[in-house]
Amino acid sequence: MAEGLPGWVLIGAASDIVERGAGMRFPVRERYGRQDAQLTGFVVRFEGQLYAYLNQCAHVATELDWIPGQFFESSGLYLMCATHGAIYLPENGTCTGGPCRGARLRQIDIREHQGSVYWLPDDVLAAPNPPDH
Ligand code: FES
């Protein structure tokens, strides 16, 4: 947990998240009945703001990135799913083209604090379990 931000979980350095460029993945644990699913979230920067989503396409439950951390298509205006090409508005996760038009990515609360980026777990998305020793 983040010092000074109780309940928030560190993702990484804000300076590593590039405007309309390289984003950052982070591990999340989706609570799913009695079972948990180990998934990822991602954060991108668009027009100076950070936005974070669960890394699951609204079309088929698969990760969006082309290569790890790359979510924008070539214009830098949209996020694009690598599987079938759905495009999403970076600022709200709405699919505006492709097979899931009108659906949305699941947004994750995010905060920039003293040069680092943090996300906030909720009733469904939790921090990953610490590794076994
Ligand atoms: S899985 Fe993303 S567009 Fe089909």
Short mmCIF file of N, CA, C and O and ligand atoms in Angstrom, two decimals:
data_model
loop_
_atom_site.label_atom_id
_atom_site.label_comp_id
_atom_site.label_asym_id
_atom_site.label_seq_id
_atom_site.Cartn_x
_atom_site.Cartn_y
_atom_site.Cartn_z
N MET A 1 0.84 -1.19 0.00
CA MET A 1 0.00 0.00 0.00
C MET A 1 0.88 1.25 0.00
O MET A 1 2.03 1.20 0.38
N ALA A 2 0.31 2.32 -0.41
CA ALA A 2 1.10 3.53 -0.59
C ALA A 2 1.18 4.33 0.70
O ALA A 2 0.19 4.54 1.38
N GLU A 3 2.39 4.75 0.99
CA GLU A 3 2.57 5.60 2.16
C GLU A 3 1.87 6.94 1.92
O GLU A 3 2.07 7.57 0.88
N GLY A 4 1.03 7.35 2.85
CA GLY A 4 0.30 8.60 2.70
C GLY A 4 -0.95 8.48 1.85
O GLY A 4 -1.71 9.43 1.75
N LEU A 5 -1.16 7.33 1.23
CA LEU A 5 -2.37 7.11 0.43
C LEU A 5 -2.94 5.75 0.84
O LEU A 5 -2.85 4.77 0.10
N PRO A 6 -3.55 5.67 2.01
CA PRO A 6 -4.03 4.38 2.50
C PRO A 6 -5.01 3.74 1.51
O PRO A 6 -5.93 4.38 1.02
N GLY A 7 -4.77 2.48 1.23
CA GLY A 7 -5.65 1.74 0.33
C GLY A 7 -5.24 1.77 -1.12
O GLY A 7 -5.70 0.96 -1.91
N TRP A 8 -4.39 2.72 -1.49
CA TRP A 8 -3.95 2.83 -2.88
C TRP A 8 -2.72 1.95 -3.11
O TRP A 8 -1.92 1.76 -2.21
N VAL A 9 -2.59 1.42 -4.32
CA VAL A 9 -1.52 0.48 -4.63
C VAL A 9 -0.60 1.09 -5.69
O VAL A 9 -1.07 1.59 -6.73
N LEU A 10 0.69 1.03 -5.43
CA LEU A 10 1.67 1.62 -6.35
C LEU A 10 1.71 0.87 -7.68
O LEU A 10 1.75 -0.36 -7.71
N ILE A 11 1.72 1.64 -8.77
CA ILE A 11 1.93 1.07 -10.11
C ILE A 11 3.36 1.32 -10.56
O ILE A 11 4.07 0.41 -10.97
N GLY A 12 3.81 2.56 -10.52
CA GLY A 12 5.16 2.86 -10.96
C GLY A 12 5.36 4.36 -11.10
O GLY A 12 4.55 5.16 -10.61
N ALA A 13 6.42 4.72 -11.78
CA ALA A 13 6.78 6.13 -11.95
C ALA A 13 5.91 6.79 -13.02
O ALA A 13 5.79 6.26 -14.14
N ALA A 14 5.33 7.92 -12.69
CA ALA A 14 4.46 8.62 -13.63
C ALA A 14 5.21 9.01 -14.90
O ALA A 14 4.63 9.03 -15.99
N SER A 15 6.50 9.30 -14.78
CA SER A 15 7.28 9.74 -15.94
C SER A 15 7.48 8.63 -16.97
O SER A 15 7.86 8.91 -18.11
N ASP A 16 7.21 7.39 -16.60
CA ASP A 16 7.35 6.28 -17.54
C ASP A 16 6.10 6.08 -18.41
O ASP A 16 6.10 5.22 -19.29
N ILE A 17 5.06 6.84 -18.15
CA ILE A 17 3.82 6.71 -18.92
C ILE A 17 3.78 7.87 -19.91
O ILE A 17 3.66 9.03 -19.53
N VAL A 18 3.93 7.55 -21.18
CA VAL A 18 4.20 8.53 -22.22
C VAL A 18 2.90 9.02 -22.86
O VAL A 18 2.03 8.21 -23.18
N GLU A 19 2.79 10.34 -23.03
CA GLU A 19 1.63 10.92 -23.71
C GLU A 19 1.39 10.23 -25.06
O GLU A 19 2.29 10.19 -25.91
N ARG A 20 0.20 9.64 -25.20
CA ARG A 20 -0.21 8.94 -26.43
C ARG A 20 0.81 7.89 -26.87
O ARG A 20 0.95 7.62 -28.06
N GLY A 21 1.53 7.36 -25.90
CA GLY A 21 2.57 6.39 -26.21
C GLY A 21 2.56 5.24 -25.23
O GLY A 21 1.49 4.74 -24.86
N ALA A 22 3.74 4.85 -24.80
CA ALA A 22 3.87 3.68 -23.93
C ALA A 22 3.06 3.86 -22.65
O ALA A 22 3.18 4.88 -21.96
N GLY A 23 2.25 2.87 -22.38
CA GLY A 23 1.50 2.83 -21.13
C GLY A 23 2.19 1.89 -20.15
O GLY A 23 3.35 1.50 -20.35
N MET A 24 1.49 1.55 -19.11
CA MET A 24 2.07 0.67 -18.10
C MET A 24 1.02 -0.34 -17.63
O MET A 24 -0.11 0.04 -17.35
N ARG A 25 1.41 -1.59 -17.60
CA ARG A 25 0.54 -2.64 -17.10
C ARG A 25 0.76 -2.83 -15.60
O ARG A 25 1.85 -2.54 -15.10
N PHE A 26 -0.25 -3.33 -14.92
CA PHE A 26 -0.08 -3.67 -13.50
C PHE A 26 -0.99 -4.84 -13.16
O PHE A 26 -2.05 -5.02 -13.75
N PRO A 27 -0.55 -5.67 -12.22
CA PRO A 27 -1.34 -6.86 -11.89
C PRO A 27 -2.54 -6.53 -11.00
O PRO A 27 -2.44 -5.69 -10.09
N VAL A 28 -3.66 -7.18 -11.28
CA VAL A 28 -4.85 -7.06 -10.43
C VAL A 28 -5.41 -8.46 -10.21
O VAL A 28 -5.16 -9.38 -10.99
N ARG A 29 -6.17 -8.60 -9.18
CA ARG A 29 -6.84 -9.87 -8.87
C ARG A 29 -8.33 -9.61 -8.90
O ARG A 29 -8.85 -8.81 -8.11
N GLU A 30 -9.01 -10.23 -9.84
CA GLU A 30 -10.45 -10.06 -9.94
C GLU A 30 -11.12 -11.10 -9.06
O GLU A 30 -10.92 -12.30 -9.25
N ARG A 31 -11.91 -10.63 -8.12
CA ARG A 31 -12.65 -11.56 -7.25
C ARG A 31 -13.84 -12.08 -8.03
O ARG A 31 -14.66 -11.30 -8.53
N TYR A 32 -13.92 -13.37 -8.11
CA TYR A 32 -14.91 -13.97 -9.00
C TYR A 32 -15.50 -15.16 -8.27
O TYR A 32 -14.97 -16.27 -8.32
N GLY A 33 -16.62 -14.92 -7.55
CA GLY A 33 -17.17 -15.97 -6.72
C GLY A 33 -16.14 -16.42 -5.70
O GLY A 33 -15.56 -15.59 -5.01
N ARG A 34 -15.91 -17.70 -5.64
CA ARG A 34 -14.90 -18.21 -4.70
C ARG A 34 -13.53 -18.27 -5.34
O ARG A 34 -12.55 -18.63 -4.69
N GLN A 35 -13.48 -18.01 -6.62
CA GLN A 35 -12.19 -18.07 -7.30
C GLN A 35 -11.74 -16.66 -7.67
O GLN A 35 -12.55 -15.79 -7.90
N ASP A 36 -10.45 -16.50 -7.75
CA ASP A 36 -9.89 -15.23 -8.20
C ASP A 36 -9.27 -15.44 -9.57
O ASP A 36 -8.76 -16.51 -9.87
N ALA A 37 -9.31 -14.40 -10.37
CA ALA A 37 -8.62 -14.43 -11.66
C ALA A 37 -7.48 -13.43 -11.59
O ALA A 37 -7.65 -12.29 -11.14
N GLN A 38 -6.30 -13.86 -12.02
CA GLN A 38 -5.14 -12.98 -12.07
C GLN A 38 -5.14 -12.28 -13.42
O GLN A 38 -4.94 -12.92 -14.46
N LEU A 39 -5.42 -11.00 -13.41
CA LEU A 39 -5.53 -10.22 -14.64
C LEU A 39 -4.56 -9.05 -14.58
O LEU A 39 -3.76 -8.95 -13.66
N THR A 40 -4.63 -8.19 -15.58
CA THR A 40 -3.83 -6.97 -15.54
C THR A 40 -4.74 -5.76 -15.76
O THR A 40 -5.80 -5.86 -16.38
N GLY A 41 -4.28 -4.66 -15.24
CA GLY A 41 -4.84 -3.37 -15.58
C GLY A 41 -3.80 -2.62 -16.39
O GLY A 41 -2.67 -3.10 -16.56
N PHE A 42 -4.18 -1.46 -16.92
CA PHE A 42 -3.18 -0.64 -17.60
C PHE A 42 -3.51 0.82 -17.41
O PHE A 42 -4.66 1.20 -17.18
N VAL A 43 -2.47 1.62 -17.51
CA VAL A 43 -2.63 3.06 -17.40
C VAL A 43 -1.96 3.70 -18.61
O VAL A 43 -0.89 3.27 -19.05
N VAL A 44 -2.64 4.71 -19.16
CA VAL A 44 -2.11 5.47 -20.29
C VAL A 44 -2.25 6.96 -19.97
O VAL A 44 -3.00 7.36 -19.09
N ARG A 45 -1.49 7.75 -20.74
CA ARG A 45 -1.59 9.20 -20.59
C ARG A 45 -2.14 9.79 -21.90
O ARG A 45 -1.64 9.48 -22.99
N PHE A 46 -3.18 10.62 -21.76
CA PHE A 46 -3.81 11.23 -22.93
C PHE A 46 -4.16 12.67 -22.58
O PHE A 46 -4.87 12.92 -21.61
N GLU A 47 -3.66 13.60 -23.38
CA GLU A 47 -3.85 15.03 -23.15
C GLU A 47 -3.50 15.40 -21.71
O GLU A 47 -4.20 16.16 -21.06
N GLY A 48 -2.43 14.81 -21.25
CA GLY A 48 -1.87 15.16 -19.93
C GLY A 48 -2.49 14.42 -18.76
O GLY A 48 -1.95 14.46 -17.66
N GLN A 49 -3.62 13.75 -18.99
CA GLN A 49 -4.29 13.04 -17.90
C GLN A 49 -3.97 11.55 -17.95
O GLN A 49 -3.77 10.99 -19.03
N LEU A 50 -3.95 10.95 -16.79
CA LEU A 50 -3.78 9.50 -16.71
C LEU A 50 -5.15 8.83 -16.64
O LEU A 50 -6.06 9.31 -15.95
N TYR A 51 -5.27 7.72 -17.35
CA TYR A 51 -6.50 6.91 -17.34
C TYR A 51 -6.10 5.45 -17.17
O TYR A 51 -5.13 5.01 -17.80
N ALA A 52 -6.88 4.74 -16.37
CA ALA A 52 -6.56 3.32 -16.15
C ALA A 52 -7.81 2.48 -16.37
O ALA A 52 -8.93 2.88 -16.04
N TYR A 53 -7.58 1.29 -16.92
CA TYR A 53 -8.67 0.35 -17.23
C TYR A 53 -8.20 -1.06 -16.92
O TYR A 53 -7.00 -1.37 -16.95
N LEU A 54 -9.19 -1.93 -16.73
CA LEU A 54 -8.90 -3.36 -16.70
C LEU A 54 -8.49 -3.76 -18.12
O LEU A 54 -9.13 -3.36 -19.10
N ASN A 55 -7.43 -4.55 -18.22
CA ASN A 55 -6.90 -4.91 -19.54
C ASN A 55 -7.66 -6.11 -20.11
O ASN A 55 -7.13 -7.19 -20.29
N GLN A 56 -8.95 -5.87 -20.37
CA GLN A 56 -9.83 -6.89 -20.95
C GLN A 56 -10.72 -6.20 -21.97
O GLN A 56 -11.47 -5.27 -21.64
N CYS A 57 -10.64 -6.66 -23.20
CA CYS A 57 -11.46 -6.08 -24.25
C CYS A 57 -12.94 -6.30 -23.95
O CYS A 57 -13.33 -7.32 -23.37
N ALA A 58 -13.78 -5.36 -24.39
CA ALA A 58 -15.22 -5.49 -24.19
C ALA A 58 -15.84 -6.47 -25.18
O ALA A 58 -17.00 -6.85 -25.04
N HIS A 59 -15.09 -6.88 -26.18
CA HIS A 59 -15.59 -7.83 -27.18
C HIS A 59 -15.41 -9.27 -26.68
O HIS A 59 -16.37 -10.00 -26.50
N VAL A 60 -14.18 -9.66 -26.48
CA VAL A 60 -13.82 -10.97 -25.94
C VAL A 60 -12.85 -10.70 -24.80
O VAL A 60 -12.00 -9.81 -24.91
N ALA A 61 -12.98 -11.43 -23.73
CA ALA A 61 -12.15 -11.16 -22.55
C ALA A 61 -10.70 -11.55 -22.81
O ALA A 61 -10.24 -12.63 -22.44
N THR A 62 -10.00 -10.64 -23.48
CA THR A 62 -8.58 -10.84 -23.74
C THR A 62 -7.88 -9.50 -23.60
O THR A 62 -8.51 -8.44 -23.66
N GLU A 63 -6.57 -9.53 -23.40
CA GLU A 63 -5.81 -8.29 -23.21
C GLU A 63 -5.75 -7.49 -24.50
O GLU A 63 -5.78 -8.06 -25.60
N LEU A 64 -5.64 -6.18 -24.37
CA LEU A 64 -5.70 -5.31 -25.54
C LEU A 64 -4.36 -5.06 -26.20
O LEU A 64 -4.30 -4.83 -27.41
N ASP A 65 -3.28 -5.03 -25.42
CA ASP A 65 -2.03 -4.47 -25.93
C ASP A 65 -1.40 -5.27 -27.08
O ASP A 65 -1.45 -6.49 -27.11
N TRP A 66 -0.81 -4.50 -27.99
CA TRP A 66 -0.13 -5.06 -29.16
C TRP A 66 1.13 -5.79 -28.73
O TRP A 66 1.38 -6.91 -29.12
N ILE A 67 1.94 -5.08 -28.02
CA ILE A 67 3.05 -5.65 -27.28
C ILE A 67 2.90 -5.08 -25.87
O ILE A 67 2.21 -4.07 -25.69
N PRO A 68 3.45 -5.71 -24.88
CA PRO A 68 3.16 -5.27 -23.52
C PRO A 68 3.34 -3.76 -23.33
O PRO A 68 4.41 -3.21 -23.61
N GLY A 69 2.27 -3.10 -22.90
CA GLY A 69 2.31 -1.67 -22.62
C GLY A 69 1.96 -0.76 -23.78
O GLY A 69 1.88 0.45 -23.60
N GLN A 70 1.71 -1.33 -24.96
CA GLN A 70 1.36 -0.51 -26.13
C GLN A 70 -0.13 -0.66 -26.41
O GLN A 70 -0.58 -1.73 -26.83
N PHE A 71 -0.87 0.44 -26.20
CA PHE A 71 -2.32 0.41 -26.32
C PHE A 71 -2.85 1.37 -27.38
O PHE A 71 -3.96 1.20 -27.88
N PHE A 72 -2.11 2.41 -27.72
CA PHE A 72 -2.59 3.39 -28.70
C PHE A 72 -2.38 2.88 -30.12
O PHE A 72 -1.37 2.22 -30.42
N GLU A 73 -3.34 3.22 -31.00
CA GLU A 73 -3.11 2.95 -32.42
C GLU A 73 -2.22 4.08 -32.98
O GLU A 73 -1.80 4.97 -32.25
N SER A 74 -1.93 4.05 -34.27
CA SER A 74 -0.85 4.87 -34.81
C SER A 74 -1.11 6.38 -34.71
O SER A 74 -0.17 7.15 -34.60
N SER A 75 -2.38 6.83 -34.72
CA SER A 75 -2.64 8.27 -34.62
C SER A 75 -2.45 8.79 -33.20
O SER A 75 -2.34 9.98 -32.98
N GLY A 76 -2.47 7.90 -32.22
CA GLY A 76 -2.38 8.32 -30.83
C GLY A 76 -3.67 8.89 -30.28
O GLY A 76 -3.70 9.43 -29.18
N LEU A 77 -4.76 8.75 -31.02
CA LEU A 77 -6.06 9.28 -30.58
C LEU A 77 -6.93 8.24 -29.90
O LEU A 77 -7.85 8.59 -29.17
N TYR A 78 -6.66 6.98 -30.17
CA TYR A 78 -7.52 5.91 -29.67
C TYR A 78 -6.67 4.78 -29.09
O TYR A 78 -5.56 4.53 -29.55
N LEU A 79 -7.30 4.06 -28.17
CA LEU A 79 -6.76 2.78 -27.74
C LEU A 79 -7.31 1.73 -28.70
O LEU A 79 -8.44 1.85 -29.16
N MET A 80 -6.52 0.74 -29.00
CA MET A 80 -6.97 -0.28 -29.96
C MET A 80 -6.66 -1.67 -29.43
O MET A 80 -5.57 -1.93 -28.92
N CYS A 81 -7.65 -2.56 -29.59
CA CYS A 81 -7.44 -3.95 -29.22
C CYS A 81 -6.67 -4.66 -30.33
O CYS A 81 -7.02 -4.56 -31.51
N ALA A 82 -5.65 -5.38 -29.95
CA ALA A 82 -4.80 -6.06 -30.93
C ALA A 82 -5.48 -7.25 -31.59
O ALA A 82 -5.05 -7.71 -32.64
N THR A 83 -6.54 -7.76 -30.99
CA THR A 83 -7.12 -9.01 -31.50
C THR A 83 -8.01 -8.77 -32.72
O THR A 83 -7.79 -9.36 -33.78
N HIS A 84 -9.03 -7.92 -32.61
CA HIS A 84 -9.92 -7.66 -33.75
C HIS A 84 -10.03 -6.17 -34.07
O HIS A 84 -10.90 -5.78 -34.85
N GLY A 85 -9.25 -5.34 -33.45
CA GLY A 85 -9.17 -3.94 -33.84
C GLY A 85 -10.22 -3.01 -33.26
O GLY A 85 -10.40 -1.90 -33.78
N ALA A 86 -10.92 -3.39 -32.21
CA ALA A 86 -11.85 -2.44 -31.59
C ALA A 86 -11.09 -1.20 -31.14
O ALA A 86 -9.97 -1.30 -30.64
N ILE A 87 -11.70 -0.01 -31.33
CA ILE A 87 -11.05 1.21 -30.88
C ILE A 87 -11.88 1.85 -29.76
O ILE A 87 -13.10 1.82 -29.77
N TYR A 88 -11.16 2.42 -28.82
CA TYR A 88 -11.75 2.98 -27.60
C TYR A 88 -11.26 4.40 -27.39
O TYR A 88 -10.10 4.71 -27.69
N LEU A 89 -12.15 5.23 -26.84
CA LEU A 89 -11.73 6.58 -26.44
C LEU A 89 -10.86 6.46 -25.19
O LEU A 89 -11.30 5.87 -24.19
N PRO A 90 -9.65 7.04 -25.23
CA PRO A 90 -8.78 6.90 -24.05
C PRO A 90 -9.34 7.57 -22.81
O PRO A 90 -9.05 7.15 -21.69
N GLU A 91 -10.16 8.61 -22.98
CA GLU A 91 -10.62 9.37 -21.83
C GLU A 91 -11.79 8.75 -21.08
O GLU A 91 -12.08 9.12 -19.96
N ASN A 92 -12.50 7.79 -21.68
CA ASN A 92 -13.59 7.16 -20.93
C ASN A 92 -13.76 5.67 -21.23
O ASN A 92 -14.65 5.03 -20.68
N GLY A 93 -12.95 5.13 -22.12
CA GLY A 93 -12.99 3.70 -22.39
C GLY A 93 -14.16 3.24 -23.24
O GLY A 93 -14.40 2.03 -23.35
N THR A 94 -14.89 4.16 -23.87
CA THR A 94 -16.01 3.76 -24.72
C THR A 94 -15.50 3.25 -26.06
O THR A 94 -14.66 3.89 -26.70
N CYS A 95 -16.05 2.13 -26.48
CA CYS A 95 -15.69 1.57 -27.79
C CYS A 95 -16.47 2.34 -28.86
O CYS A 95 -17.70 2.38 -28.84
N THR A 96 -15.74 2.95 -29.78
CA THR A 96 -16.38 3.75 -30.82
C THR A 96 -16.25 3.12 -32.20
O THR A 96 -16.72 3.70 -33.18
N GLY A 97 -15.65 1.97 -32.28
CA GLY A 97 -15.55 1.29 -33.57
C GLY A 97 -15.10 -0.14 -33.38
O GLY A 97 -14.34 -0.43 -32.46
N GLY A 98 -15.64 -1.02 -34.23
CA GLY A 98 -15.26 -2.43 -34.11
C GLY A 98 -16.41 -3.25 -33.55
O GLY A 98 -17.53 -2.77 -33.42
N PRO A 99 -16.13 -4.48 -33.20
CA PRO A 99 -17.20 -5.43 -32.88
C PRO A 99 -17.92 -5.18 -31.56
O PRO A 99 -18.94 -5.82 -31.31
N CYS A 100 -17.43 -4.27 -30.72
CA CYS A 100 -18.10 -4.03 -29.43
C CYS A 100 -18.51 -2.56 -29.30
O CYS A 100 -18.56 -2.03 -28.19
N ARG A 101 -18.82 -1.91 -30.42
CA ARG A 101 -19.18 -0.50 -30.42
C ARG A 101 -20.24 -0.22 -29.36
O ARG A 101 -21.25 -0.92 -29.27
N GLY A 102 -20.01 0.82 -28.56
CA GLY A 102 -20.95 1.22 -27.51
C GLY A 102 -20.64 0.61 -26.16
O GLY A 102 -21.11 1.11 -25.14
N ALA A 103 -19.87 -0.46 -26.13
CA ALA A 103 -19.48 -1.06 -24.84
C ALA A 103 -18.30 -0.26 -24.27
O ALA A 103 -17.77 0.64 -24.92
N ARG A 104 -17.92 -0.58 -23.06
CA ARG A 104 -16.86 0.20 -22.41
C ARG A 104 -15.87 -0.71 -21.72
O ARG A 104 -16.22 -1.78 -21.24
N LEU A 105 -14.64 -0.20 -21.65
CA LEU A 105 -13.64 -0.82 -20.78
C LEU A 105 -14.02 -0.52 -19.33
O LEU A 105 -14.66 0.49 -19.04
N ARG A 106 -13.57 -1.37 -18.43
CA ARG A 106 -13.84 -1.13 -17.01
C ARG A 106 -12.78 -0.17 -16.46
O ARG A 106 -11.60 -0.50 -16.44
N GLN A 107 -13.25 0.98 -16.02
CA GLN A 107 -12.31 2.00 -15.55
C GLN A 107 -11.83 1.67 -14.14
O GLN A 107 -12.56 1.06 -13.34
N ILE A 108 -10.61 2.04 -13.85
CA ILE A 108 -10.00 1.84 -12.53
C ILE A 108 -9.58 3.21 -12.01
O ILE A 108 -9.01 4.02 -12.75
N ASP A 109 -9.88 3.47 -10.74
CA ASP A 109 -9.49 4.75 -10.13
C ASP A 109 -7.98 4.82 -10.03
O ASP A 109 -7.33 3.87 -9.60
N ILE A 110 -7.45 5.98 -10.37
CA ILE A 110 -6.01 6.15 -10.44
C ILE A 110 -5.66 7.53 -9.89
O ILE A 110 -6.46 8.46 -9.96
N ARG A 111 -4.45 7.62 -9.36
CA ARG A 111 -4.01 8.90 -8.80
C ARG A 111 -2.50 9.04 -8.99
O ARG A 111 -1.75 8.07 -8.81
N GLU A 112 -2.10 10.26 -9.32
CA GLU A 112 -0.68 10.58 -9.40
C GLU A 112 -0.31 11.32 -8.13
O GLU A 112 -1.00 12.26 -7.72
N HIS A 113 0.75 10.89 -7.47
CA HIS A 113 1.13 11.47 -6.19
C HIS A 113 2.64 11.44 -6.07
O HIS A 113 3.26 10.38 -6.12
N GLN A 114 3.23 12.62 -5.94
CA GLN A 114 4.68 12.76 -5.75
C GLN A 114 5.47 11.93 -6.76
O GLN A 114 6.42 11.21 -6.40
N GLY A 115 5.07 12.02 -8.01
CA GLY A 115 5.83 11.40 -9.09
C GLY A 115 5.54 9.93 -9.33
O GLY A 115 6.12 9.32 -10.22
N SER A 116 4.65 9.36 -8.54
CA SER A 116 4.28 7.96 -8.72
C SER A 116 2.79 7.84 -9.02
O SER A 116 2.02 8.77 -8.75
N VAL A 117 2.41 6.70 -9.59
CA VAL A 117 1.03 6.45 -9.95
C VAL A 117 0.49 5.30 -9.10
O VAL A 117 1.19 4.29 -8.91
N TYR A 118 -0.72 5.44 -8.63
CA TYR A 118 -1.35 4.46 -7.75
C TYR A 118 -2.74 4.13 -8.26
O TYR A 118 -3.38 4.96 -8.89
N TRP A 119 -3.20 2.92 -7.97
CA TRP A 119 -4.59 2.58 -8.30
C TRP A 119 -5.32 2.17 -7.03
O TRP A 119 -4.69 1.78 -6.03
N LEU A 120 -6.66 2.26 -7.08
CA LEU A 120 -7.47 2.01 -5.90
C LEU A 120 -8.29 0.73 -6.10
O LEU A 120 -9.19 0.69 -6.94
N PRO A 121 -8.00 -0.32 -5.33
CA PRO A 121 -8.82 -1.53 -5.37
C PRO A 121 -10.28 -1.22 -4.98
O PRO A 121 -10.56 -0.23 -4.29
N ASP A 122 -11.19 -2.09 -5.40
CA ASP A 122 -12.60 -1.92 -5.05
C ASP A 122 -13.20 -3.28 -4.71
O ASP A 122 -12.46 -4.24 -4.44
N ASP A 123 -14.52 -3.41 -4.75
CA ASP A 123 -15.15 -4.67 -4.34
C ASP A 123 -14.82 -5.83 -5.26
O ASP A 123 -14.91 -6.99 -4.87
N VAL A 124 -14.45 -5.54 -6.50
CA VAL A 124 -14.20 -6.60 -7.48
C VAL A 124 -12.71 -6.75 -7.79
O VAL A 124 -12.22 -7.86 -7.91
N LEU A 125 -12.02 -5.65 -7.93
CA LEU A 125 -10.60 -5.70 -8.29
C LEU A 125 -9.76 -5.45 -7.04
O LEU A 125 -9.88 -4.40 -6.39
N ALA A 126 -8.89 -6.40 -6.75
CA ALA A 126 -8.05 -6.33 -5.56
C ALA A 126 -6.58 -6.34 -5.97
O ALA A 126 -6.23 -6.71 -7.09
N ALA A 127 -5.75 -5.95 -5.03
CA ALA A 127 -4.30 -6.08 -5.26
C ALA A 127 -3.96 -7.55 -5.37
O ALA A 127 -4.61 -8.41 -4.76
N PRO A 128 -2.94 -7.87 -6.16
CA PRO A 128 -2.55 -9.29 -6.28
C PRO A 128 -2.06 -9.83 -4.95
O PRO A 128 -1.56 -9.08 -4.11
N ASN A 129 -2.21 -11.14 -4.80
CA ASN A 129 -1.67 -11.77 -3.59
C ASN A 129 -0.15 -11.67 -3.62
O ASN A 129 0.47 -11.78 -4.67
N PRO A 130 0.46 -11.49 -2.45
CA PRO A 130 1.92 -11.51 -2.43
C PRO A 130 2.41 -12.90 -2.82
O PRO A 130 1.72 -13.90 -2.58
N PRO A 131 3.58 -12.98 -3.45
CA PRO A 131 4.10 -14.29 -3.86
C PRO A 131 4.35 -15.19 -2.66
O PRO A 131 4.68 -14.71 -1.58
N ASP A 132 4.16 -16.50 -2.88
CA ASP A 132 4.46 -17.47 -1.82
C ASP A 132 5.96 -17.56 -1.60
O ASP A 132 6.74 -17.39 -2.53
N HIS A 133 6.33 -17.85 -0.38
CA HIS A 133 7.76 -18.02 -0.08
C HIS A 133 8.03 -19.44 0.33
O HIS A 133 7.19 -20.14 0.76
S1 FES B 1 -11.13 -9.24 -28.62
FE1 FES B 1 -10.84 -7.10 -28.76
S2 FES B 1 -11.82 -6.57 -30.60
FE2 FES B 1 -12.20 -8.70 -30.41
#
